[in-house]
Tab-separated table of C-alpha atoms in Angstrom:
chain	number	residue	atom	x	y	z
A	544	MET	CA	7.184	26.483	38.630
A	545	VAL	CA	10.007	24.069	37.332
A	546	LYS	CA	8.183	21.054	38.653
A	547	LEU	CA	4.937	22.393	37.106
A	548	THR	CA	6.868	22.642	33.751
A	549	ILE	CA	8.583	19.218	33.869
A	550	THR	CA	5.060	17.634	35.054
A	551	PHE	CA	3.525	19.459	32.295
A	552	LEU	CA	6.136	18.141	29.531
A	553	ILE	CA	5.954	14.702	30.750
A	554	ALA	CA	2.056	14.705	30.395
A	555	LEU	CA	2.615	16.067	26.821
A	556	PHE	CA	4.971	13.568	25.560
A	557	PRO	CA	2.626	10.529	25.059
A	558	LEU	CA	0.342	13.066	23.267
A	559	SER	CA	3.587	13.499	20.947
A	560	LEU	CA	3.865	10.056	20.344
A	561	MET	CA	0.032	9.569	19.424
A	562	ALA	CA	0.150	12.387	16.956
A	563	GLN	CA	3.105	10.558	15.242
A	564	GLU	CA	0.966	7.577	14.687
A	565	GLY	CA	-1.545	7.172	11.904
A	566	PHE	CA	-1.770	5.545	8.176
A	567	SER	CA	-0.614	7.493	4.844
A	568	LEU	CA	-0.352	6.164	1.365
A	569	LYS	CA	0.504	7.912	-1.497
A	570	VAL	CA	0.491	6.474	-5.111
A	571	GLN	CA	1.537	7.892	-8.165
A	572	LEU	CA	0.015	5.781	-11.029
A	573	HIS	CA	0.941	6.481	-14.630
A	574	ASN	CA	-1.610	5.803	-17.576
A	575	TYR	CA	-4.600	5.674	-14.906
A	576	GLU	CA	-7.285	8.070	-15.866
A	577	ASN	CA	-9.741	7.571	-12.899
A	578	ASP	CA	-9.920	10.126	-10.036
A	579	THR	CA	-9.952	7.192	-7.443
A	580	LEU	CA	-8.434	4.162	-6.175
A	581	LEU	CA	-10.154	1.973	-3.508
A	582	LEU	CA	-8.529	0.390	-0.500
A	583	ALA	CA	-9.638	-2.860	0.505
A	584	TYR	CA	-8.924	-5.778	3.015
A	585	TYR	CA	-9.454	-9.322	3.412
A	586	HIS	CA	-11.520	-10.407	5.768
A	587	GLY	CA	-11.963	-14.397	5.170
A	588	GLU	CA	-12.872	-15.290	1.639
A	589	ARG	CA	-14.484	-11.797	1.130
A	590	GLN	CA	-12.543	-8.574	0.073
A	591	LEU	CA	-13.952	-5.327	1.870
A	592	ILE	CA	-13.518	-1.819	0.852
A	593	GLN	CA	-11.475	0.211	3.800
A	594	ASP	CA	-11.342	3.530	2.214
A	595	THR	CA	-10.980	5.643	-0.958
A	596	LEU	CA	-7.890	7.278	-2.222
A	597	PHE	CA	-8.501	10.645	-4.133
A	598	ARG	CA	-6.617	12.343	-6.994
A	599	ASN	CA	-4.820	15.529	-5.542
A	600	SER	CA	-5.635	18.801	-7.073
A	601	GLU	CA	-2.608	18.496	-9.154
A	602	ALA	CA	-3.480	15.263	-10.385
A	603	SER	CA	-0.277	13.671	-10.122
A	604	TYR	CA	-1.163	11.418	-7.268
A	605	PHE	CA	-3.423	9.698	-5.085
A	606	SER	CA	-3.498	10.063	-1.132
A	607	LEU	CA	-4.941	8.621	2.026
A	608	ASN	CA	-4.343	9.762	5.403
A	609	ARG	CA	-5.712	8.350	8.431
A	610	GLU	CA	-5.263	9.590	12.251
A	611	GLU	CA	-5.273	5.917	13.253
A	612	PRO	CA	-2.858	3.317	11.703
A	613	LEU	CA	-4.304	0.627	9.927
A	614	ASP	CA	-4.508	-2.808	11.267
A	615	PRO	CA	-1.433	-5.090	10.034
A	616	GLY	CA	-2.115	-7.402	6.932
A	617	MET	CA	-2.729	-7.657	3.493
A	618	TYR	CA	-4.446	-4.840	1.665
A	619	LEU	CA	-5.359	-4.290	-1.759
A	620	VAL	CA	-5.301	-1.507	-4.022
A	621	VAL	CA	-8.200	-1.492	-6.424
A	622	LEU	CA	-8.261	0.347	-9.699
A	623	LYS	CA	-11.625	1.492	-11.194
A	624	PRO	CA	-13.690	0.535	-13.292
A	625	ASP	CA	-12.438	-2.968	-14.106
A	626	MET	CA	-11.484	-3.526	-10.705
A	627	ARG	CA	-7.994	-4.772	-11.284
A	628	PHE	CA	-6.015	-4.450	-8.071
A	629	PHE	CA	-2.549	-5.123	-6.437
A	630	GLN	CA	-1.394	-6.042	-2.859
A	631	LEU	CA	0.169	-4.156	-0.268
A	632	ILE	CA	1.492	-5.422	3.143
A	633	VAL	CA	0.924	-3.035	6.117
A	634	ASP	CA	2.493	-3.888	9.501
A	635	GLU	CA	2.898	-1.529	12.630
A	636	ASP	CA	6.481	-0.302	11.355
A	637	GLU	CA	5.305	0.672	8.073
A	638	GLN	CA	2.559	2.921	8.321
A	639	ASN	CA	3.812	5.654	5.918
A	640	ILE	CA	3.842	4.159	2.183
A	641	SER	CA	4.408	6.143	-1.156
A	642	LEU	CA	4.555	4.332	-4.384
A	643	GLU	CA	4.991	4.713	-8.231
A	644	ALA	CA	3.872	2.577	-10.947
A	645	ASP	CA	2.454	2.077	-14.473
A	646	ALA	CA	-1.160	1.157	-14.523
A	647	GLU	CA	-0.579	-1.002	-17.378
A	648	GLU	CA	2.118	-3.048	-15.631
A	649	ILE	CA	1.908	-2.728	-11.936
A	650	SER	CA	3.993	-5.493	-10.986
A	651	SER	CA	6.960	-5.162	-13.114
A	652	SER	CA	6.656	-1.041	-12.629
A	653	ILE	CA	6.363	-0.781	-8.993
A	654	GLN	CA	8.544	1.240	-6.760
A	655	PHE	CA	8.253	1.989	-3.025
A	656	GLU	CA	9.471	4.109	-0.856
A	657	ASN	CA	9.538	3.589	2.955
A	658	SER	CA	8.474	-0.030	2.543
A	659	PRO	CA	11.247	-2.331	2.355
A	660	GLN	CA	8.571	-5.132	3.035
A	661	ASN	CA	6.426	-4.270	-0.031
A	662	THR	CA	9.521	-3.781	-2.156
A	663	ALA	CA	10.762	-7.430	-1.114
A	664	PHE	CA	7.191	-8.954	-2.094
A	665	PHE	CA	7.035	-7.461	-5.523
A	666	ARG	CA	10.583	-8.574	-6.068
A	667	TYR	CA	9.374	-12.044	-5.010
A	668	LEU	CA	6.241	-12.006	-7.116
A	669	ASN	CA	8.537	-10.797	-10.108
A	670	PHE	CA	10.745	-13.691	-9.358
A	671	LEU	CA	7.439	-16.267	-9.330
A	672	GLU	CA	6.046	-14.670	-12.564
A	673	ASN	CA	9.461	-15.278	-14.291
A	674	GLN	CA	9.744	-18.841	-13.548
A	675	ARG	CA	6.281	-19.735	-14.370
A	676	LYS	CA	7.039	-18.137	-17.807
A	677	LYS	CA	10.325	-20.293	-17.937
A	678	ALA	CA	8.194	-23.499	-16.657
A	679	GLU	CA	5.722	-22.880	-19.529
A	680	GLU	CA	8.431	-23.069	-22.226
A	681	LEU	CA	9.656	-26.347	-21.102
A	682	PRO	CA	8.619	-29.334	-23.083
A	683	GLU	CA	5.343	-31.136	-21.639
A	684	GLY	CA	6.155	-34.511	-19.573
A	685	GLU	CA	5.299	-37.815	-21.074
A	686	ASP	CA	2.705	-40.242	-19.053
């Protein structure tokens, strides 16, 4: 009986690991009135829709939950109807991402939970934007 129980538990162990896999994205987006967001990905030079995030019934955030993980890569969260977007990095270790931002100033207001890569990515994007602004203030060079 003990051997049967141990064999049964060993057989279930891989299933429990698989049950923990999947992808979830929770987006709290202030100053955004639409009831959906789009999740897209790059395929060569094109951007293709992967899935749709719907506003939850309390209207405080958008969510997407999938049983299978997303392929690692760069994804886009697309705001409707004007199709503005911001990018997200997804990899094997970051498949459960939560973020909060203001739709009017996403890059400067975005904050992530469970995603150190995306936090670093947006710090870098903000650094580049600040450097661009400084460069624009420099006098033009002479030919």
